[in-house]
XYZ file of C-alpha atoms in Angstrom:
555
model
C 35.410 -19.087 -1.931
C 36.579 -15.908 -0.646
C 36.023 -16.525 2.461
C 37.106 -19.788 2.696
C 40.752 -18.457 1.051
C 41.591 -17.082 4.636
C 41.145 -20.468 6.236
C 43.423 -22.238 3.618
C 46.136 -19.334 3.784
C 46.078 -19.998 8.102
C 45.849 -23.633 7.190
C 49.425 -23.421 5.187
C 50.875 -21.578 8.881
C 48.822 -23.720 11.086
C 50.634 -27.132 10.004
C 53.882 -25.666 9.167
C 54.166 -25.218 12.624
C 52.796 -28.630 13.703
C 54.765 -30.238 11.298
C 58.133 -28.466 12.232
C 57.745 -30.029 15.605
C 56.120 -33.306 14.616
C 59.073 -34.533 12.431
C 61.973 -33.297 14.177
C 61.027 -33.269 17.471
C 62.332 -36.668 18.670
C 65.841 -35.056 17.614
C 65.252 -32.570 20.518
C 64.260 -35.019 23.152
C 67.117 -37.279 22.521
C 70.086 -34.751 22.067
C 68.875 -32.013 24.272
C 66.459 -33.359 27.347
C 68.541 -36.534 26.905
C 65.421 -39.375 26.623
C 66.782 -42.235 25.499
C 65.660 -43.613 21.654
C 62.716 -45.614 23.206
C 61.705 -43.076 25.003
C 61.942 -39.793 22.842
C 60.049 -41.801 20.314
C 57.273 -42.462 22.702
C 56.882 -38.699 23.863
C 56.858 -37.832 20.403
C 54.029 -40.762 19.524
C 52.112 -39.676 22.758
C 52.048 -36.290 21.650
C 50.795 -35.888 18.495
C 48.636 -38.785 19.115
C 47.135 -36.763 21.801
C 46.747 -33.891 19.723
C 44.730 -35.559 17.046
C 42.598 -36.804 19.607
C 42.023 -33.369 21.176
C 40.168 -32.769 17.449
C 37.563 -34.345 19.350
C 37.448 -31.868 21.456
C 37.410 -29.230 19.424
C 34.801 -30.535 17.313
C 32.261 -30.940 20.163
C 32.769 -27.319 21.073
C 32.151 -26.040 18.357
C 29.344 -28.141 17.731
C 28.140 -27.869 21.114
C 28.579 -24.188 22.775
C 30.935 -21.978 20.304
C 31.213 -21.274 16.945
C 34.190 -22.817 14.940
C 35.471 -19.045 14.659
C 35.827 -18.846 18.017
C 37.058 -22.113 18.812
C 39.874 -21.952 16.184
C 41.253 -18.217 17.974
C 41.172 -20.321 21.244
C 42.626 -22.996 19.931
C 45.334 -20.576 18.235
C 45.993 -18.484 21.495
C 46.533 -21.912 23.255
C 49.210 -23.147 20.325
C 51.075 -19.107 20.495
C 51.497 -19.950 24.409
C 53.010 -23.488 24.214
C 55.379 -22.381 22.020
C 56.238 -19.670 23.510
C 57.351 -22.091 27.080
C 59.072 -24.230 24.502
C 61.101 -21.058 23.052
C 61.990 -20.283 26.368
C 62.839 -23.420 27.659
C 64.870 -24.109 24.095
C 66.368 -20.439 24.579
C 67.440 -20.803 28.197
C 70.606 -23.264 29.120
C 69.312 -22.971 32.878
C 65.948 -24.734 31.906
C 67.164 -27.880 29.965
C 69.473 -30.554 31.482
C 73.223 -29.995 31.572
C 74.504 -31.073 28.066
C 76.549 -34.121 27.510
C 78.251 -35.938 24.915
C 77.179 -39.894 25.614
C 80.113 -41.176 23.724
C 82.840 -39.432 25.471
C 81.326 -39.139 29.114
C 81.848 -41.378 31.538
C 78.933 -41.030 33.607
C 75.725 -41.414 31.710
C 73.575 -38.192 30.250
C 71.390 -36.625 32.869
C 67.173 -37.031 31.326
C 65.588 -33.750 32.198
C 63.379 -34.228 35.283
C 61.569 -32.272 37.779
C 60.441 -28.677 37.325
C 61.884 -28.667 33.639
C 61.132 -31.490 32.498
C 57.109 -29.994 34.047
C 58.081 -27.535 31.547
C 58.629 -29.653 28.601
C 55.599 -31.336 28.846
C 52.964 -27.964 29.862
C 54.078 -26.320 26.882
C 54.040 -29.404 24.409
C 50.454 -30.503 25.944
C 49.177 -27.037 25.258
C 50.328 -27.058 22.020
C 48.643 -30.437 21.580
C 45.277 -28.620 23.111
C 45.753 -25.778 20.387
C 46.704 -28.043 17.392
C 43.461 -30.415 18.750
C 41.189 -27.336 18.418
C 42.537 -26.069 14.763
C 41.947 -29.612 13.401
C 38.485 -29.787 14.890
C 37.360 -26.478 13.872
C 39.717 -25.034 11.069
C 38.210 -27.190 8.354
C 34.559 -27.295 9.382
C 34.606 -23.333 9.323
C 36.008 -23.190 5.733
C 33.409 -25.577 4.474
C 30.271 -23.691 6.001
C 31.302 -20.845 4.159
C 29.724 -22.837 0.985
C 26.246 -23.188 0.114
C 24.774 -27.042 -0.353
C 21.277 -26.345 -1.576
C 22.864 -25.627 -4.771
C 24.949 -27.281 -7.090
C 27.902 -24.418 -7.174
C 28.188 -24.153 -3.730
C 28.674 -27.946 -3.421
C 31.241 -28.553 -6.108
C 33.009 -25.554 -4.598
C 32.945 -27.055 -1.319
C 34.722 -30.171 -2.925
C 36.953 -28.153 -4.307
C 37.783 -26.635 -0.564
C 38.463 -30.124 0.855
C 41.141 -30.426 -2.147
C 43.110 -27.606 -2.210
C 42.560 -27.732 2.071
C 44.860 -30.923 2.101
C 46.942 -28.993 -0.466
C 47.753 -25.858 1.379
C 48.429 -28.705 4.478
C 51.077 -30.056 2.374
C 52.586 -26.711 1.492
C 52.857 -25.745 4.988
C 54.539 -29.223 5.548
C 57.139 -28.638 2.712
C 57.935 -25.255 4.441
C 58.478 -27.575 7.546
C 60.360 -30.273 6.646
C 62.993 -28.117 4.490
C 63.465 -24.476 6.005
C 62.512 -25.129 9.653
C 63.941 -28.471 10.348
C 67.054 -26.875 8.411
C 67.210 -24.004 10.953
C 66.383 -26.625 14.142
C 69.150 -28.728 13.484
C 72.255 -25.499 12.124
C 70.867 -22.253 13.985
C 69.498 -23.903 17.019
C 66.023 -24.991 18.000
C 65.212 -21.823 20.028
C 64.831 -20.479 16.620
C 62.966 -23.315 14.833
C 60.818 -23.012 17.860
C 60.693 -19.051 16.799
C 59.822 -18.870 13.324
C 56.352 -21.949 14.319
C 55.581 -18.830 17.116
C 55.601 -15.997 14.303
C 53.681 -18.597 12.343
C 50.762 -19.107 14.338
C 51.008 -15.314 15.641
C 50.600 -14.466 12.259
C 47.826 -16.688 11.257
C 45.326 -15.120 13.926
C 45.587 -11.506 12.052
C 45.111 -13.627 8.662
C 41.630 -15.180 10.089
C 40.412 -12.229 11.453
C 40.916 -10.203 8.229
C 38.000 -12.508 7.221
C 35.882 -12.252 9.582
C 33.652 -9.505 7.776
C 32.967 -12.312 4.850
C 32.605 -15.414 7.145
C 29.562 -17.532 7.789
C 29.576 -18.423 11.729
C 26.761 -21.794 11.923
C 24.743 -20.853 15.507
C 26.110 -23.805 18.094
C 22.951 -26.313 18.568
C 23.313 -27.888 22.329
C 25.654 -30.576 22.734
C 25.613 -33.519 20.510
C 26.734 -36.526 22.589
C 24.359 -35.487 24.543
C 21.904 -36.209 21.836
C 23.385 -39.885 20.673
C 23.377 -40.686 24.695
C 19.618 -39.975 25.313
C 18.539 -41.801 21.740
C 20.467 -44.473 22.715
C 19.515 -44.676 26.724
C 15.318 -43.583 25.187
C 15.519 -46.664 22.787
C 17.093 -49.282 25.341
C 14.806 -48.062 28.366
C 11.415 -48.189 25.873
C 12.602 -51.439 25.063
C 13.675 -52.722 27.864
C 10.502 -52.031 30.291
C 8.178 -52.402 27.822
C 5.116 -50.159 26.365
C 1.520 -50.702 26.160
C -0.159 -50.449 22.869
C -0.886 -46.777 23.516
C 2.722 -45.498 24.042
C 3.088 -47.051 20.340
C 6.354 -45.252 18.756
C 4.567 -41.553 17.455
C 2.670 -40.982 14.264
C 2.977 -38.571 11.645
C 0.389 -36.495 13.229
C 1.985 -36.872 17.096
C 5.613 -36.558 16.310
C 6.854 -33.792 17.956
C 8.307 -31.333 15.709
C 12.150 -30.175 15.697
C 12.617 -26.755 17.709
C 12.637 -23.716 15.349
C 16.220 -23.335 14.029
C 17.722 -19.557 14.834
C 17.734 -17.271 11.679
C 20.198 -14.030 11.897
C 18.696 -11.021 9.977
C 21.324 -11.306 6.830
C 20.282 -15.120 6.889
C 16.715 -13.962 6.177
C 17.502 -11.654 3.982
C 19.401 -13.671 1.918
C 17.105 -16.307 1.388
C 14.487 -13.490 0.296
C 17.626 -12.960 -2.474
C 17.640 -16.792 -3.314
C 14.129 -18.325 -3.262
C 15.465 -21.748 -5.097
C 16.863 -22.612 -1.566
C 15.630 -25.728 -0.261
C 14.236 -25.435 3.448
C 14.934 -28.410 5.475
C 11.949 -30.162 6.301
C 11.460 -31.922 9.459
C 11.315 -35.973 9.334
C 7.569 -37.082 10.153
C 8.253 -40.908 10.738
C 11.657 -42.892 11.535
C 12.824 -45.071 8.678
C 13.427 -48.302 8.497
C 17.206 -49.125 9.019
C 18.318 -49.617 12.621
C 14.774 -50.278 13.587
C 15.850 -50.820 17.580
C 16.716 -46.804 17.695
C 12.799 -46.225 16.513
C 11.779 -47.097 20.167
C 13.098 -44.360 21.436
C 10.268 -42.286 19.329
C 7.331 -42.670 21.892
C 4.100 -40.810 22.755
C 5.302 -41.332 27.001
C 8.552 -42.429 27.278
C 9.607 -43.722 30.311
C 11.463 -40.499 31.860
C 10.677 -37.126 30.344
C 13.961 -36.256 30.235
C 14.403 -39.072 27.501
C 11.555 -37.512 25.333
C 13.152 -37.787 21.700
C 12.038 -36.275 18.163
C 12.020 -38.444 15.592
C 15.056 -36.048 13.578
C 17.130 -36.671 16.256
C 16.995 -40.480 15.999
C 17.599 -40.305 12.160
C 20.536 -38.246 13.351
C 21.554 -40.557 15.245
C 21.502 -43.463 12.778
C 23.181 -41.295 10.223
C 26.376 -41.231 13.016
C 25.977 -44.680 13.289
C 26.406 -45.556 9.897
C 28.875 -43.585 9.091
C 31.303 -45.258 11.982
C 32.283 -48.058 10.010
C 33.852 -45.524 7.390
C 35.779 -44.462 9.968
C 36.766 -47.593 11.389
C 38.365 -48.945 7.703
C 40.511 -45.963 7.582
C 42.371 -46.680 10.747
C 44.793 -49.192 9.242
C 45.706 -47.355 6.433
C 46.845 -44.777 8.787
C 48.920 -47.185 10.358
C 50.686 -47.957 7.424
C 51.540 -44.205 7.184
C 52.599 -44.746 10.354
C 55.687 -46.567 8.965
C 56.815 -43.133 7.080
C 58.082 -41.815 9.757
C 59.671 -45.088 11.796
C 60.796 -47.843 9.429
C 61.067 -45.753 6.102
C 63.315 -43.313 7.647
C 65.533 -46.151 9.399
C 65.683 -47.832 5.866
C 67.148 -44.688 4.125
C 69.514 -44.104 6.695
C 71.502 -47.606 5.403
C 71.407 -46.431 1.568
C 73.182 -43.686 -0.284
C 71.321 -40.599 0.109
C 73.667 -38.238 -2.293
C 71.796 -36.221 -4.873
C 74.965 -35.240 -7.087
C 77.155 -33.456 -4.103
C 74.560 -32.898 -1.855
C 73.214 -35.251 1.342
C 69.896 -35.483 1.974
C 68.985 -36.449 5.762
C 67.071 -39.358 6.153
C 64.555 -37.321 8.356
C 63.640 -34.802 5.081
C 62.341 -37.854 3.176
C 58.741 -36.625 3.965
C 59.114 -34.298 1.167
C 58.348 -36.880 -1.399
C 54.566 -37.491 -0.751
C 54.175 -33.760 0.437
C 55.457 -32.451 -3.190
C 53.736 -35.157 -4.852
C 50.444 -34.150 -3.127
C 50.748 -30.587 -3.862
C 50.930 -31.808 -7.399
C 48.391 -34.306 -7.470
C 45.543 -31.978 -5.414
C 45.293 -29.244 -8.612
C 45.219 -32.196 -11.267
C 43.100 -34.260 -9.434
C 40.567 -31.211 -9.134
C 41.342 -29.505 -12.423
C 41.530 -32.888 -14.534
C 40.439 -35.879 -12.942
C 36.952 -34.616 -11.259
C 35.747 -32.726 -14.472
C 36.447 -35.976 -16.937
C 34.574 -37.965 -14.189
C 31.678 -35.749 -14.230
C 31.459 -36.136 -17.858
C 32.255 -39.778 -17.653
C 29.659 -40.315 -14.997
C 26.996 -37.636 -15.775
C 26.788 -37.154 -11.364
C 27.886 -34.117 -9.667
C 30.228 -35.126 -7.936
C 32.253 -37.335 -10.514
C 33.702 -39.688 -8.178
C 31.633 -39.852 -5.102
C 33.443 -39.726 -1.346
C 33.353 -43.692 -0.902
C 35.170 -44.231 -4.376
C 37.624 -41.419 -2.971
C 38.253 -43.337 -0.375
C 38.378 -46.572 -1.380
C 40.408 -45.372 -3.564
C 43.380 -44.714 -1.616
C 42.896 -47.499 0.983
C 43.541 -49.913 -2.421
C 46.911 -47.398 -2.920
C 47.925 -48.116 0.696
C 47.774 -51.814 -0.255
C 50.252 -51.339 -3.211
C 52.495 -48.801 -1.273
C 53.291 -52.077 1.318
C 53.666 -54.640 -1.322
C 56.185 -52.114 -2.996
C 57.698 -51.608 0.577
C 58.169 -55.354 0.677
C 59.710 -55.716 -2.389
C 62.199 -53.089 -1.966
C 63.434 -53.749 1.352
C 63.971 -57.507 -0.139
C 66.262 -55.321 -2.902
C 67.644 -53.930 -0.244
C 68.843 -56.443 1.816
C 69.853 -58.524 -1.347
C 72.465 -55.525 -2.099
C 73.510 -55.577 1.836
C 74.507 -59.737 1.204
C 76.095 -59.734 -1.920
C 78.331 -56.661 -0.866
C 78.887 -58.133 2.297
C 77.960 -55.152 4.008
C 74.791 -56.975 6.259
C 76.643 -56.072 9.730
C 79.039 -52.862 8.323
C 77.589 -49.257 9.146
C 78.576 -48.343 5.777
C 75.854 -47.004 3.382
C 74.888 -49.465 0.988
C 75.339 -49.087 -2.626
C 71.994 -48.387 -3.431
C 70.061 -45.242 -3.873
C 67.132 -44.159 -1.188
C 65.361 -43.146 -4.331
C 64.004 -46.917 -3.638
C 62.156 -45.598 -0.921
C 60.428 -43.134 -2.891
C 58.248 -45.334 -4.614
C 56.183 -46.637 -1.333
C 56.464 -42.394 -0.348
C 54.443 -41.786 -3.233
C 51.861 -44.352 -3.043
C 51.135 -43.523 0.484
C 51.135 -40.022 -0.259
C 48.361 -40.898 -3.059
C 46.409 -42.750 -0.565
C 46.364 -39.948 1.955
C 45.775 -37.428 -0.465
C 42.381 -39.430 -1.727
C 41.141 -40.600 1.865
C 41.769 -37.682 3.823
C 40.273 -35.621 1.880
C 37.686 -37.660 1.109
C 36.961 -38.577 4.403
C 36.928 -34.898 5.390
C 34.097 -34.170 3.011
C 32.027 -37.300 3.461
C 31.714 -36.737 7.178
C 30.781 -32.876 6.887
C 28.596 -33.276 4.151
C 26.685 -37.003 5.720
C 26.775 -35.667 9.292
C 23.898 -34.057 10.801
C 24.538 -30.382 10.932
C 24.171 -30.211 14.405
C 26.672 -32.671 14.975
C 29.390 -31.699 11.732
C 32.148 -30.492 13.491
C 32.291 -33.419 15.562
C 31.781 -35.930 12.594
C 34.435 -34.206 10.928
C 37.109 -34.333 13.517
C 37.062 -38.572 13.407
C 39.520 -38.012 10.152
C 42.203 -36.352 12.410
C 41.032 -39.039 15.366
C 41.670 -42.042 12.533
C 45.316 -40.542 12.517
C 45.636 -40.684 15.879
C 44.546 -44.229 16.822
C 46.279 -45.303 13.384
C 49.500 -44.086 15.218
C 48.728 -45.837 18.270
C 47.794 -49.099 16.500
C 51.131 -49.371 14.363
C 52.973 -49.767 17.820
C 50.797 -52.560 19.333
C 50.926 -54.036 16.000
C 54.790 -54.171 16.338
C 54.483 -55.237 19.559
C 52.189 -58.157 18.670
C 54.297 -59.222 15.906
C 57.853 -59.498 17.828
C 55.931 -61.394 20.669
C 54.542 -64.069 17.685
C 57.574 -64.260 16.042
C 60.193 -64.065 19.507
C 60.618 -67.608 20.384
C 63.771 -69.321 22.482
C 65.335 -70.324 18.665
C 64.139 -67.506 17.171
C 64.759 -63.669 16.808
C 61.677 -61.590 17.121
C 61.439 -59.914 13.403
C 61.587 -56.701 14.696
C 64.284 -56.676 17.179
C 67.638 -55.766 17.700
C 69.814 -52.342 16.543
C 71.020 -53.684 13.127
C 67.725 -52.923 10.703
C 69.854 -55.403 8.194
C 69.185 -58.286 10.699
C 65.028 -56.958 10.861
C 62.313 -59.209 9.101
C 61.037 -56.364 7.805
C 59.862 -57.322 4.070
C 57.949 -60.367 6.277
C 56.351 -57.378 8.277
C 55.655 -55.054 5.341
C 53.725 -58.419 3.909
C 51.861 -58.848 6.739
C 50.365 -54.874 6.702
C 49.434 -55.676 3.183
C 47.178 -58.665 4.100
C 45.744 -56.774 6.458
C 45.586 -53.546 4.533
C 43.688 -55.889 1.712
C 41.497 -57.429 4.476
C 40.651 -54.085 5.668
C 39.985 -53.064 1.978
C 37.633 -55.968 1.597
C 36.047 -54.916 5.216
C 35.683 -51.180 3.803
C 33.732 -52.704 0.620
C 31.487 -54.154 2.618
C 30.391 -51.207 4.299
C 30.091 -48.697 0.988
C 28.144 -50.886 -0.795
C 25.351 -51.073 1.937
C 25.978 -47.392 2.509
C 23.383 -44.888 0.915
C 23.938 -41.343 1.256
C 21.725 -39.081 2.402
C 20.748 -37.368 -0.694
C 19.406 -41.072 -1.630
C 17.750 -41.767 1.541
């Protein structure tokens, strides 16, 4: 646990920075570089969709050729640089677009082009690469500092995963407050600033660790892996084998190369002879029985030769991809946080007493309600469970999960309902076409904050722990990096969803639901209702999958 402290004190830097950016960033584009709405929005989307897609990335590398260590000080190094162009460009009135005011100007705002706007986009891309790296690595490195072959070290490692997501939020409080404060009064050259010092400063902070840190020896490349099981098992199949290139015995099987031991590694399993040693697998199993052809005494090419661990690798990443694939709509209902939520509390009264609250700060109710929720949910909930249960684990990773996708469905039935409030208070004031705030709180809102934020606090971190612990651990940081990629393509799904729904519902007598620049003239309780069919749909999807799921401690 000590050495896992240092990664969640660089976590709480790491996504203060990202965050920073992430939520105020579309601000920047449209006021400074002068994108229009549509198109600020979609830079904004593009980008941190592409940087939770780089996690990817980072998660193969580390898997593949480098440690996590040294992929997350790449991966840092590459985030200190892009902001550093961005403080520049932010800093410098000679490398942004001449400024404008759209209202009074005659002639229209001039969109940053050429050789700055070249600028704009190297330093936000490689701050996506950086950002893509830290995902993929950051939280795979804290959990190998744990050890699974006992008890301890795995209920520790849970713990990790907990307090991970909670030092995520704390960095995004920090964010969404101070920063975006200082962005939008000081000046974004020094918003910019402070998310430089931040990741400068986390790289010290890691490396103060190093002397306590676990570093897992890189294994070879595991796509490469999946592709050869997969090409070995169609090939075998496909061309056909005689009865002596039968798939290998228990005596033939080749066994798995001899894992690389470091010194202290030796020495401390001399100190703790309880360990378990991982024993090679002597004959495939029986689930996904087309993969066991790729198990044969002559295979077809040499270069296709196949153990029979790596095809029970193989099947354990298949299995675990529908997980992944029921989690991608309940990101796209987060998704709505930060587009339709926002719009929504713009229209209502947002006065605390004699203070404003921006619309764009309302993040701050599921991060504060997550930072609250992580301790009691690992200091209250998982020990009652455990005694509840009599397991180890109290409530296992596929309850965790489920958990929160059922949440999600809640969050946009309560969406629903309160936008219907909402527009009920715009009619009967008469205020469905007046820019005046309505006379109802954005406290409303809250409610669907806080459910969402429950959701993402059980599946991400659920998710996070289910794929490191069920992946192979050749293949973990990879594995684990499909909870940041979930994010990404639930980002990217959200907007073709919108886009499928106004071209349904756009017809020659008929407004699309999701059209127009008054939000009081949007269908959007109608849309909020569809996401929770499909949210329960998915839920029902999801069920399927866990129940026929065994882990591998059961296998």
């Amino acid at each position: 646990m000590l050495a896992a402290s240092f990664v969640l004190v660089v976590e709480v830097l790491e996504n203060l920075a990202f965050l920073a950016n992430a939520s105020n960033l579309v601000l920047y584009m449209a006021e400074y570089m002068h994108f229009t709405p549509s198109n600020a929005a979609n830079s904004v989307t593009n980008f941190m969709g592409t940087a939770f897609l780089l996690a990817l990335l980072g998660g193969f590398l580390s898997d593949a050729f480098f440690t996590s260590y040294l992929i997350y000080l790449i991966s840092a190094v590459l985030e200190f640089l892009g902001l550093v162009i961005l403080t520049v460009q932010a800093h410098s009135p000679s490398l942004k677009p001449p400024p404008c005011n759209a209202e009074t100007s005659t002639t229209p705002c001039q969109q940053v082009g050429g050789s700055k706007a070249a600028m704009l986009f190297i330093g936000l891309y490689t701050v996506a690469l950086g950002i893509g790296g830290i995902k993929g690595s950051l939280p795979v490195h804290g959990a190998e500092q744990f050890d699974e072959s006992t008890p301890q070290g795995r209920k520790q490692r849970s713990t990790f995963f907990n307090y991970f997501v909670f030092c995520l939020s704390c960095g995004g409080l920090i964010a969404v407050t101070f920063v975006v404060w200082i962005e939008d009064n000081k000046g974004w050259q020094w918003g910019f600033v402070l998310c430089t010092i931040a990741i400068l400063v986390s790289i010290p902070i890691f490396l103060a660790g190093s002397c306590f840190y676990r570093n897992k020896i890189p294994c070879g490349s595991p796509l490469t892996t999946i592709c050869k099981v997969l090409l070995a098992a169609i090939l075998n199949s496909c061309l056909g084998r005689s009865s002596s290139n039968a798939i290998a015995s228990t005596a033939t099987s080749p066994p798995p190369p001899p894992t690389r031991i470091s010194k202290e590694e030796e020495e401390s399993e001399e100190e703790e002879p309880n360990t378990k040693a991982i024993e090679p697998v002597a004959t495939p199993s029986e689930s996904l029985k087309f993969l066991n052809r790729a198990v044969a005494k002559r295979p077809v090419l040499n270069l296709l030769h196949c153990t029979t661990q790596q095809v029970e690798d193989v099947k354990i990443v298949i299995k675990i991809l529908p997980i992944f694939a029921c989690t991608i709509m309940l990101n796209c209902c987060l998704a709505q946080l930060s587009t339709f939520s926002v719009q929504q509390a713009a229209t209502m009264d947002t006065r605390v007493g004699s203070l404003t609250v921006p619309p764009a700060s309302l993040p701050i109710f599921p991060i504060v309600f997550i930072m609250i929720l992580a301790p009691v949910y690992d200091h209250l909930i998982i020990p009652s469970a455990r005694k509840v249960t009599k397991s180890e684990m109290g409530i296992s990773h596929l309850q965790r999960i489920g958990v929160g996708l059922f949440l999600s469905i809640v969050a946009m039935a309560i969406a629903a309902l309160v936008e219907i409030k909402r527009k009920r208070v715009a009619t009967e004031n008469g205020l469905l076409d007046s820019p005046n705030p309505l006379p109802i709180s954005f406290f409303w809102i809250a409610f669907q904050y806080l459910f969402l934020g429950s959701a993402d606090l059980f599946t991400l971190a659920g998710l996070l722990e289910f794929f490191f612990t069920e992946a192979p651990s050749r293949m973990r940081s990879l594995a684990t990096s499909l909870s940041w990629a979930s994010l990404a393509v639930g980002y990217y799904l959200s907007t073709v969803i919108v886009s499928i729904v106004n071209s349904v519902t756009g017809h020659s007598k008929h407004q699309p639901w999701l059209s127009g620049t008054n939000l009081n003239h949007y269908h959007l309780e109608r849309f909020y209702w569809v996401m929770c069919v499909l949210s329960g749909l998915n839920f029902l999807h999801y069920l399927f999958w866990a129940n026929r799921y065994k882990y591998r401690s059961k296998r």
